[in-house]
PDB file of C-alpha atoms in Angstrom:
ATOM      1  CA  ASP A 537     -37.157  58.381-105.768  1.00  0.00           C
ATOM      2  CA  THR A 538     -34.293  59.890-103.475  1.00  0.00           C
ATOM      3  CA  GLY A 539     -34.765  56.991-100.925  1.00  0.00           C
ATOM      4  CA  VAL A 540     -32.910  54.248 -99.749  1.00  0.00           C
ATOM      5  CA  SER A 541     -33.197  51.729-101.893  1.00  0.00           C
ATOM      6  CA  GLN A 542     -32.816  47.703-101.797  1.00  0.00           C
ATOM      7  CA  ASP A 543     -32.748  45.030-104.524  1.00  0.00           C
ATOM      8  CA  PRO A 544     -34.026  42.628-104.715  1.00  0.00           C
ATOM      9  CA  ARG A 545     -37.076  43.145-102.733  1.00  0.00           C
ATOM     10  CA  HIS A 546     -37.659  39.128-102.434  1.00  0.00           C
ATOM     11  CA  LYS A 547     -34.905  36.246-102.731  1.00  0.00           C
ATOM     12  CA  ILE A 548     -36.139  32.566-102.446  1.00  0.00           C
ATOM     13  CA  THR A 549     -32.990  30.375-102.394  1.00  0.00           C
ATOM     14  CA  LYS A 550     -31.991  26.865-101.739  1.00  0.00           C
ATOM     15  CA  ARG A 551     -30.328  25.892 -98.444  1.00  0.00           C
ATOM     16  CA  GLY A 552     -26.215  25.957 -98.686  1.00  0.00           C
ATOM     17  CA  GLN A 553     -26.346  28.546-101.903  1.00  0.00           C
ATOM     18  CA  ASN A 554     -25.183  32.108-101.570  1.00  0.00           C
ATOM     19  CA  VAL A 555     -26.604  35.325-102.146  1.00  0.00           C
ATOM     20  CA  THR A 556     -26.095  39.015-101.975  1.00  0.00           C
ATOM     21  CA  PHE A 557     -28.071  41.745-101.292  1.00  0.00           C
ATOM     22  CA  ARG A 558     -27.595  45.551-102.566  1.00  0.00           C
ATOM     23  CA  CYS A 559     -28.179  48.529-100.728  1.00  0.00           C
ATOM     24  CA  ASP A 560     -28.363  52.435-102.389  1.00  0.00           C
ATOM     25  CA  PRO A 561     -28.244  54.928 -99.308  1.00  0.00           C
ATOM     26  CA  ILE A 562     -29.433  58.650-100.093  1.00  0.00           C
ATOM     27  CA  SER A 563     -27.037  59.990-101.688  1.00  0.00           C
ATOM     28  CA  GLU A 564     -25.352  62.402 -99.271  1.00  0.00           C
ATOM     29  CA  HIS A 565     -25.364  60.161 -96.477  1.00  0.00           C
ATOM     30  CA  ASN A 566     -22.284  59.246 -95.053  1.00  0.00           C
ATOM     31  CA  ARG A 567     -23.496  56.385 -92.500  1.00  0.00           C
ATOM     32  CA  LEU A 568     -25.201  53.335 -93.654  1.00  0.00           C
ATOM     33  CA  TYR A 569     -26.573  50.531 -91.482  1.00  0.00           C
ATOM     34  CA  TRP A 570     -27.976  46.928 -91.800  1.00  0.00           C
ATOM     35  CA  TYR A 571     -30.657  45.418 -90.077  1.00  0.00           C
ATOM     36  CA  ARG A 572     -32.207  41.600 -89.540  1.00  0.00           C
ATOM     37  CA  GLN A 573     -36.108  41.433 -88.777  1.00  0.00           C
ATOM     38  CA  THR A 574     -37.463  38.003 -88.097  1.00  0.00           C
ATOM     39  CA  LEU A 575     -41.669  37.415 -88.346  1.00  0.00           C
ATOM     40  CA  GLY A 576     -42.868  39.098 -85.652  1.00  0.00           C
ATOM     41  CA  GLN A 577     -39.875  40.851 -84.029  1.00  0.00           C
ATOM     42  CA  GLY A 578     -38.017  44.321 -84.220  1.00  0.00           C
ATOM     43  CA  PRO A 579     -35.136  44.940 -86.594  1.00  0.00           C
ATOM     44  CA  GLU A 580     -31.895  43.826 -85.049  1.00  0.00           C
ATOM     45  CA  PHE A 581     -28.445  45.566 -85.907  1.00  0.00           C
ATOM     46  CA  LEU A 582     -25.741  43.903 -88.133  1.00  0.00           C
ATOM     47  CA  THR A 583     -23.230  46.088 -89.208  1.00  0.00           C
ATOM     48  CA  TYR A 584     -22.259  49.840 -89.315  1.00  0.00           C
ATOM     49  CA  PHE A 585     -20.452  51.757 -92.344  1.00  0.00           C
ATOM     50  CA  GLN A 586     -19.095  55.479 -91.731  1.00  0.00           C
ATOM     51  CA  ASN A 587     -18.118  55.733 -95.539  1.00  0.00           C
ATOM     52  CA  GLU A 588     -16.494  52.879 -96.819  1.00  0.00           C
ATOM     53  CA  ALA A 589     -15.266  52.177 -93.456  1.00  0.00           C
ATOM     54  CA  GLN A 590     -16.764  49.313 -91.589  1.00  0.00           C
ATOM     55  CA  LEU A 591     -16.759  50.365 -87.875  1.00  0.00           C
ATOM     56  CA  GLU A 592     -19.267  47.695 -86.066  1.00  0.00           C
ATOM     57  CA  LYS A 593     -20.468  44.402 -86.461  1.00  0.00           C
ATOM     58  CA  SER A 594     -22.682  42.321 -84.275  1.00  0.00           C
ATOM     59  CA  ARG A 595     -22.086  39.144 -82.578  1.00  0.00           C
ATOM     60  CA  LEU A 596     -25.067  37.930 -84.831  1.00  0.00           C
ATOM     61  CA  LEU A 597     -22.959  38.844 -87.982  1.00  0.00           C
ATOM     62  CA  SER A 598     -21.693  35.232 -88.041  1.00  0.00           C
ATOM     63  CA  ASP A 599     -18.564  34.109 -90.501  1.00  0.00           C
ATOM     64  CA  ARG A 600     -20.754  33.186 -92.969  1.00  0.00           C
ATOM     65  CA  PHE A 601     -22.288  36.877 -93.438  1.00  0.00           C
ATOM     66  CA  SER A 602     -19.870  39.686 -95.018  1.00  0.00           C
ATOM     67  CA  ALA A 603     -20.693  43.223 -96.045  1.00  0.00           C
ATOM     68  CA  GLU A 604     -19.126  45.924 -98.139  1.00  0.00           C
ATOM     69  CA  ARG A 605     -19.245  49.324 -98.672  1.00  0.00           C
ATOM     70  CA  PRO A 606     -16.551  50.063-101.561  1.00  0.00           C
ATOM     71  CA  LYS A 607     -16.250  53.519-102.202  1.00  0.00           C
ATOM     72  CA  GLY A 608     -18.826  54.842 -99.593  1.00  0.00           C
ATOM     73  CA  SER A 609     -21.746  54.780-101.942  1.00  0.00           C
ATOM     74  CA  PHE A 610     -23.931  51.501-102.648  1.00  0.00           C
ATOM     75  CA  SER A 611     -23.056  48.519 -99.709  1.00  0.00           C
ATOM     76  CA  THR A 612     -23.487  44.783-100.525  1.00  0.00           C
ATOM     77  CA  LEU A 613     -24.496  42.140 -97.943  1.00  0.00           C
ATOM     78  CA  GLU A 614     -23.596  38.798 -98.548  1.00  0.00           C
ATOM     79  CA  ILE A 615     -24.742  35.487 -96.871  1.00  0.00           C
ATOM     80  CA  GLN A 616     -22.714  32.447 -97.509  1.00  0.00           C
ATOM     81  CA  ARG A 617     -24.063  28.515 -97.045  1.00  0.00           C
ATOM     82  CA  THR A 618     -27.453  29.947 -96.396  1.00  0.00           C
ATOM     83  CA  GLU A 619     -28.944  28.034 -93.557  1.00  0.00           C
ATOM     84  CA  GLN A 620     -33.132  28.220 -92.807  1.00  0.00           C
ATOM     85  CA  GLY A 621     -32.331  30.530 -89.924  1.00  0.00           C
ATOM     86  CA  ASP A 622     -31.203  33.181 -92.167  1.00  0.00           C
ATOM     87  CA  SER A 623     -35.073  33.740 -93.603  1.00  0.00           C
ATOM     88  CA  ALA A 624     -35.798  37.166 -92.512  1.00  0.00           C
ATOM     89  CA  MET A 625     -35.996  40.666 -93.590  1.00  0.00           C
ATOM     90  CA  TYR A 626     -32.869  42.422 -94.453  1.00  0.00           C
ATOM     91  CA  LEU A 627     -33.202  45.961 -93.961  1.00  0.00           C
ATOM     92  CA  CYS A 628     -30.878  48.697 -95.114  1.00  0.00           C
ATOM     93  CA  ALA A 629     -31.018  52.275 -93.357  1.00  0.00           C
ATOM     94  CA  SER A 630     -28.535  55.288 -94.042  1.00  0.00           C
ATOM     95  CA  SER A 631     -28.443  58.665 -91.908  1.00  0.00           C
ATOM     96  CA  PRO A 632     -26.078  61.717 -92.231  1.00  0.00           C
ATOM     97  CA  GLY A 633     -22.782  61.991 -91.016  1.00  0.00           C
ATOM     98  CA  THR A 634     -22.933  64.437 -88.409  1.00  0.00           C
ATOM     99  CA  GLY A 635     -25.360  64.832 -85.458  1.00  0.00           C
ATOM    100  CA  ARG A 636     -27.624  62.198 -84.247  1.00  0.00           C
ATOM    101  CA  SER A 637     -30.661  62.469 -87.044  1.00  0.00           C
ATOM    102  CA  GLU A 638     -32.981  59.664 -87.844  1.00  0.00           C
ATOM    103  CA  ALA A 639     -32.160  56.686 -90.062  1.00  0.00           C
ATOM    104  CA  PHE A 640     -34.171  56.475 -93.343  1.00  0.00           C
ATOM    105  CA  PHE A 641     -35.235  52.768 -94.214  1.00  0.00           C
ATOM    106  CA  GLY A 642     -35.031  51.150 -97.296  1.00  0.00           C
ATOM    107  CA  GLN A 643     -38.362  48.694 -98.352  1.00  0.00           C
ATOM    108  CA  GLY A 644     -36.048  45.614 -97.267  1.00  0.00           C
ATOM    109  CA  THR A 645     -35.255  42.392 -99.140  1.00  0.00           C
ATOM    110  CA  ARG A 646     -37.423  39.158 -97.582  1.00  0.00           C
ATOM    111  CA  LEU A 647     -35.193  36.070 -97.965  1.00  0.00           C
ATOM    112  CA  THR A 648     -36.771  32.656 -97.651  1.00  0.00           C
ATOM    113  CA  VAL A 649     -34.298  29.876 -97.362  1.00  0.00           C
ATOM    114  CA  VAL A 650     -35.830  26.713 -98.252  1.00  0.00           C
TER     115      VAL A 650
ATOM    116  CA  ALA B1016     -26.580  47.178 -72.975  1.00  0.00           C
ATOM    117  CA  GLN B1017     -29.504  48.792 -73.982  1.00  0.00           C
ATOM    118  CA  LYS B1018     -32.913  47.598 -73.976  1.00  0.00           C
ATOM    119  CA  VAL B1019     -36.434  48.466 -75.239  1.00  0.00           C
ATOM    120  CA  THR B1020     -39.459  46.939 -74.138  1.00  0.00           C
ATOM    121  CA  GLN B1021     -43.104  47.356 -75.790  1.00  0.00           C
ATOM    122  CA  ALA B1022     -45.181  45.475 -73.472  1.00  0.00           C
ATOM    123  CA  GLN B1023     -48.291  45.757 -75.761  1.00  0.00           C
ATOM    124  CA  THR B1024     -48.221  43.146 -78.552  1.00  0.00           C
ATOM    125  CA  GLU B1025     -51.610  44.165 -80.366  1.00  0.00           C
ATOM    126  CA  ILE B1026     -54.063  47.056 -80.412  1.00  0.00           C
ATOM    127  CA  SER B1027     -57.151  47.202 -81.843  1.00  0.00           C
ATOM    128  CA  VAL B1028     -59.737  50.357 -81.673  1.00  0.00           C
ATOM    129  CA  VAL B1029     -61.836  51.691 -83.607  1.00  0.00           C
ATOM    130  CA  GLU B1030     -61.542  54.524 -85.998  1.00  0.00           C
ATOM    131  CA  LYS B1031     -61.599  57.963 -84.071  1.00  0.00           C
ATOM    132  CA  GLU B1032     -60.718  56.255 -81.086  1.00  0.00           C
ATOM    133  CA  ASP B1033     -57.429  57.203 -79.484  1.00  0.00           C
ATOM    134  CA  VAL B1034     -54.512  55.217 -79.019  1.00  0.00           C
ATOM    135  CA  THR B1035     -51.452  55.186 -76.744  1.00  0.00           C
ATOM    136  CA  LEU B1036     -48.470  53.045 -77.254  1.00  0.00           C
ATOM    137  CA  ASP B1037     -46.163  52.286 -74.763  1.00  0.00           C
ATOM    138  CA  CYS B1038     -42.498  51.839 -74.399  1.00  0.00           C
ATOM    139  CA  VAL B1039     -39.946  51.600 -71.662  1.00  0.00           C
ATOM    140  CA  TYR B1040     -36.121  51.615 -72.128  1.00  0.00           C
ATOM    141  CA  GLU B1041     -32.808  50.957 -70.152  1.00  0.00           C
ATOM    142  CA  THR B1042     -29.863  52.558 -70.779  1.00  0.00           C
ATOM    143  CA  ARG B1043     -26.851  53.577 -68.883  1.00  0.00           C
ATOM    144  CA  ASP B1044     -26.216  56.555 -70.868  1.00  0.00           C
ATOM    145  CA  THR B1045     -26.789  59.888 -69.831  1.00  0.00           C
ATOM    146  CA  THR B1046     -27.370  61.059 -73.531  1.00  0.00           C
ATOM    147  CA  TYR B1047     -29.590  59.323 -75.903  1.00  0.00           C
ATOM    148  CA  TYR B1048     -32.139  59.583 -78.626  1.00  0.00           C
ATOM    149  CA  LEU B1049     -35.545  57.998 -78.754  1.00  0.00           C
ATOM    150  CA  PHE B1050     -37.660  57.097 -81.994  1.00  0.00           C
ATOM    151  CA  TRP B1051     -40.911  56.313 -82.944  1.00  0.00           C
ATOM    152  CA  TYR B1052     -40.898  54.082 -86.143  1.00  0.00           C
ATOM    153  CA  LYS B1053     -43.932  53.098 -88.242  1.00  0.00           C
ATOM    154  CA  GLN B1054     -44.012  50.049 -90.244  1.00  0.00           C
ATOM    155  CA  PRO B1055     -46.793  49.209 -92.690  1.00  0.00           C
ATOM    156  CA  PRO B1056     -47.612  46.173 -94.519  1.00  0.00           C
ATOM    157  CA  SER B1057     -45.146  47.330 -97.448  1.00  0.00           C
ATOM    158  CA  GLY B1058     -42.015  46.414 -94.934  1.00  0.00           C
ATOM    159  CA  GLU B1059     -40.781  49.817 -95.112  1.00  0.00           C
ATOM    160  CA  LEU B1060     -39.892  51.568 -91.661  1.00  0.00           C
ATOM    161  CA  VAL B1061     -41.031  54.834 -91.614  1.00  0.00           C
ATOM    162  CA  PHE B1062     -39.554  57.734 -89.095  1.00  0.00           C
ATOM    163  CA  LEU B1063     -42.436  59.307 -87.260  1.00  0.00           C
ATOM    164  CA  ILE B1064     -40.800  61.307 -84.377  1.00  0.00           C
ATOM    165  CA  ARG B1065     -37.188  61.744 -82.429  1.00  0.00           C
ATOM    166  CA  ARG B1066     -36.767  63.115 -78.729  1.00  0.00           C
ATOM    167  CA  ASN B1067     -33.464  64.154 -77.307  1.00  0.00           C
ATOM    168  CA  SER B1068     -32.739  62.728 -73.591  1.00  0.00           C
ATOM    169  CA  PHE B1069     -31.754  66.519 -72.352  1.00  0.00           C
ATOM    170  CA  ASP B1070     -35.347  67.723 -73.773  1.00  0.00           C
ATOM    171  CA  GLU B1071     -38.500  66.454 -71.704  1.00  0.00           C
ATOM    172  CA  GLN B1072     -41.061  68.607 -73.462  1.00  0.00           C
ATOM    173  CA  ASN B1073     -43.938  66.583 -74.790  1.00  0.00           C
ATOM    174  CA  GLU B1074     -45.077  67.818 -78.011  1.00  0.00           C
ATOM    175  CA  ILE B1075     -47.896  67.325 -80.458  1.00  0.00           C
ATOM    176  CA  SER B1076     -47.450  67.179 -84.080  1.00  0.00           C
ATOM    177  CA  GLY B1077     -50.881  66.575 -86.119  1.00  0.00           C
ATOM    178  CA  ARG B1078     -52.548  63.670 -84.834  1.00  0.00           C
ATOM    179  CA  TYR B1079     -49.443  62.463 -83.053  1.00  0.00           C
ATOM    180  CA  SER B1080     -48.178  63.178 -79.508  1.00  0.00           C
ATOM    181  CA  TRP B1081     -45.700  61.678 -77.329  1.00  0.00           C
ATOM    182  CA  ASN B1082     -45.157  61.945 -73.607  1.00  0.00           C
ATOM    183  CA  PHE B1083     -41.097  60.909 -72.405  1.00  0.00           C
ATOM    184  CA  GLN B1084     -40.497  60.835 -68.976  1.00  0.00           C
ATOM    185  CA  LYS B1085     -37.143  60.550 -67.581  1.00  0.00           C
ATOM    186  CA  SER B1086     -38.052  59.241 -64.150  1.00  0.00           C
ATOM    187  CA  THR B1087     -39.622  56.415 -65.520  1.00  0.00           C
ATOM    188  CA  SER B1088     -37.762  55.300 -68.502  1.00  0.00           C
ATOM    189  CA  SER B1089     -40.831  55.934 -70.855  1.00  0.00           C
ATOM    190  CA  PHE B1090     -41.718  57.590 -74.145  1.00  0.00           C
ATOM    191  CA  ASN B1091     -45.174  56.807 -74.926  1.00  0.00           C
ATOM    192  CA  PHE B1092     -46.868  57.794 -78.274  1.00  0.00           C
ATOM    193  CA  THR B1093     -50.393  58.746 -79.131  1.00  0.00           C
ATOM    194  CA  ILE B1094     -52.327  58.582 -82.184  1.00  0.00           C
ATOM    195  CA  THR B1095     -55.212  60.774 -81.711  1.00  0.00           C
ATOM    196  CA  ALA B1096     -58.703  60.279 -83.416  1.00  0.00           C
ATOM    197  CA  SER B1097     -56.990  57.032 -85.406  1.00  0.00           C
ATOM    198  CA  GLN B1098     -57.874  56.376 -88.948  1.00  0.00           C
ATOM    199  CA  VAL B1099     -57.690  52.959 -91.126  1.00  0.00           C
ATOM    200  CA  VAL B1100     -54.282  54.420 -92.660  1.00  0.00           C
ATOM    201  CA  ASP B1101     -52.640  53.975 -89.042  1.00  0.00           C
ATOM    202  CA  SER B1102     -52.893  50.331 -89.099  1.00  0.00           C
ATOM    203  CA  ALA B1103     -49.398  49.217 -89.280  1.00  0.00           C
ATOM    204  CA  VAL B1104     -46.814  48.233 -86.372  1.00  0.00           C
ATOM    205  CA  TYR B1105     -44.939  50.600 -84.352  1.00  0.00           C
ATOM    206  CA  PHE B1106     -41.372  50.491 -83.059  1.00  0.00           C
ATOM    207  CA  CYS B1107     -39.935  52.269 -80.380  1.00  0.00           C
ATOM    208  CA  ALA B1108     -36.241  52.439 -80.506  1.00  0.00           C
ATOM    209  CA  LEU B1109     -33.206  53.972 -78.956  1.00  0.00           C
ATOM    210  CA  SER B1110     -29.545  55.257 -79.796  1.00  0.00           C
ATOM    211  CA  GLU B1111     -27.134  56.062 -77.399  1.00  0.00           C
ATOM    212  CA  ALA B1112     -24.769  58.803 -77.913  1.00  0.00           C
ATOM    213  CA  SER B1113     -21.736  57.260 -76.737  1.00  0.00           C
ATOM    214  CA  GLY B1114     -21.746  54.598 -79.035  1.00  0.00           C
ATOM    215  CA  ALA B1115     -19.368  53.947 -81.563  1.00  0.00           C
ATOM    216  CA  ALA B1116     -22.119  52.744 -84.375  1.00  0.00           C
ATOM    217  CA  GLY B1117     -23.303  56.106 -85.457  1.00  0.00           C
ATOM    218  CA  ASN B1118     -26.833  56.286 -85.082  1.00  0.00           C
ATOM    219  CA  LYS B1119     -27.574  52.554 -84.273  1.00  0.00           C
ATOM    220  CA  LEU B1120     -30.921  51.618 -83.475  1.00  0.00           C
ATOM    221  CA  THR B1121     -32.092  49.386 -80.724  1.00  0.00           C
ATOM    222  CA  PHE B1122     -35.564  48.401 -81.218  1.00  0.00           C
ATOM    223  CA  GLY B1123     -38.624  47.138 -78.907  1.00  0.00           C
ATOM    224  CA  GLY B1124     -40.634  44.181 -80.258  1.00  0.00           C
ATOM    225  CA  GLY B1125     -43.375  46.666 -82.086  1.00  0.00           C
ATOM    226  CA  THR B1126     -46.633  46.849 -81.535  1.00  0.00           C
ATOM    227  CA  ARG B1127     -49.410  45.897 -83.843  1.00  0.00           C
ATOM    228  CA  VAL B1128     -52.248  48.520 -84.143  1.00  0.00           C
ATOM    229  CA  LEU B1129     -55.374  47.419 -85.984  1.00  0.00           C
ATOM    230  CA  VAL B1130     -57.872  50.475 -86.849  1.00  0.00           C
ATOM    231  CA  LYS B1131     -61.164  49.116 -87.640  1.00  0.00           C
ATOM    232  CA  PRO B1132     -63.739  51.309 -89.865  1.00  0.00           C
TER     233      PRO B1132
END
């Protein structure tokens, strides 16, 4: 499977715990994005990487959120001290480094904070 | 700031009927890109079509067709002869050319399509 893969697919955690999600983009794609999708809504942009550089962060990304993309390959999204409002689907997408082509999405990680 | 509005929250049709999904967008950019994505129950967003702002030619691809009208900032999408497998949530999205964040997408709220046998 050469698509975007995300791990885990589902995560249930207690409020206050830290969680980390992983995204493996399509191998030749330089651009990587994280989005958050709550129930019944469209995805909302969180952050963007060009290779290993994090070039933009949304105001949605509070101080409890951090994302990395070491070596410009896979990426991780960590949420510290989770809150119930963090419950959502976290989607990762990647696209080629040139032009304005479409982004390809993974199947997402569904986070439930109890 | 850019904005995408999908006024229809849910559409229910009987198989073989045509389905048209409405999308209206707002942007200050003169060059931008519009997309339609499909999200089946599995959750993965599947790319369907892409249109550049400088190309208003409407096209048909299989059972999909789209109507891009810059004058009214609309990018409507039609599924012809719908099938049960078309049941999903459909999202319209916008990407601005001037944005620093690569191909960052702004999504509409989605339209749930239910195709009944």
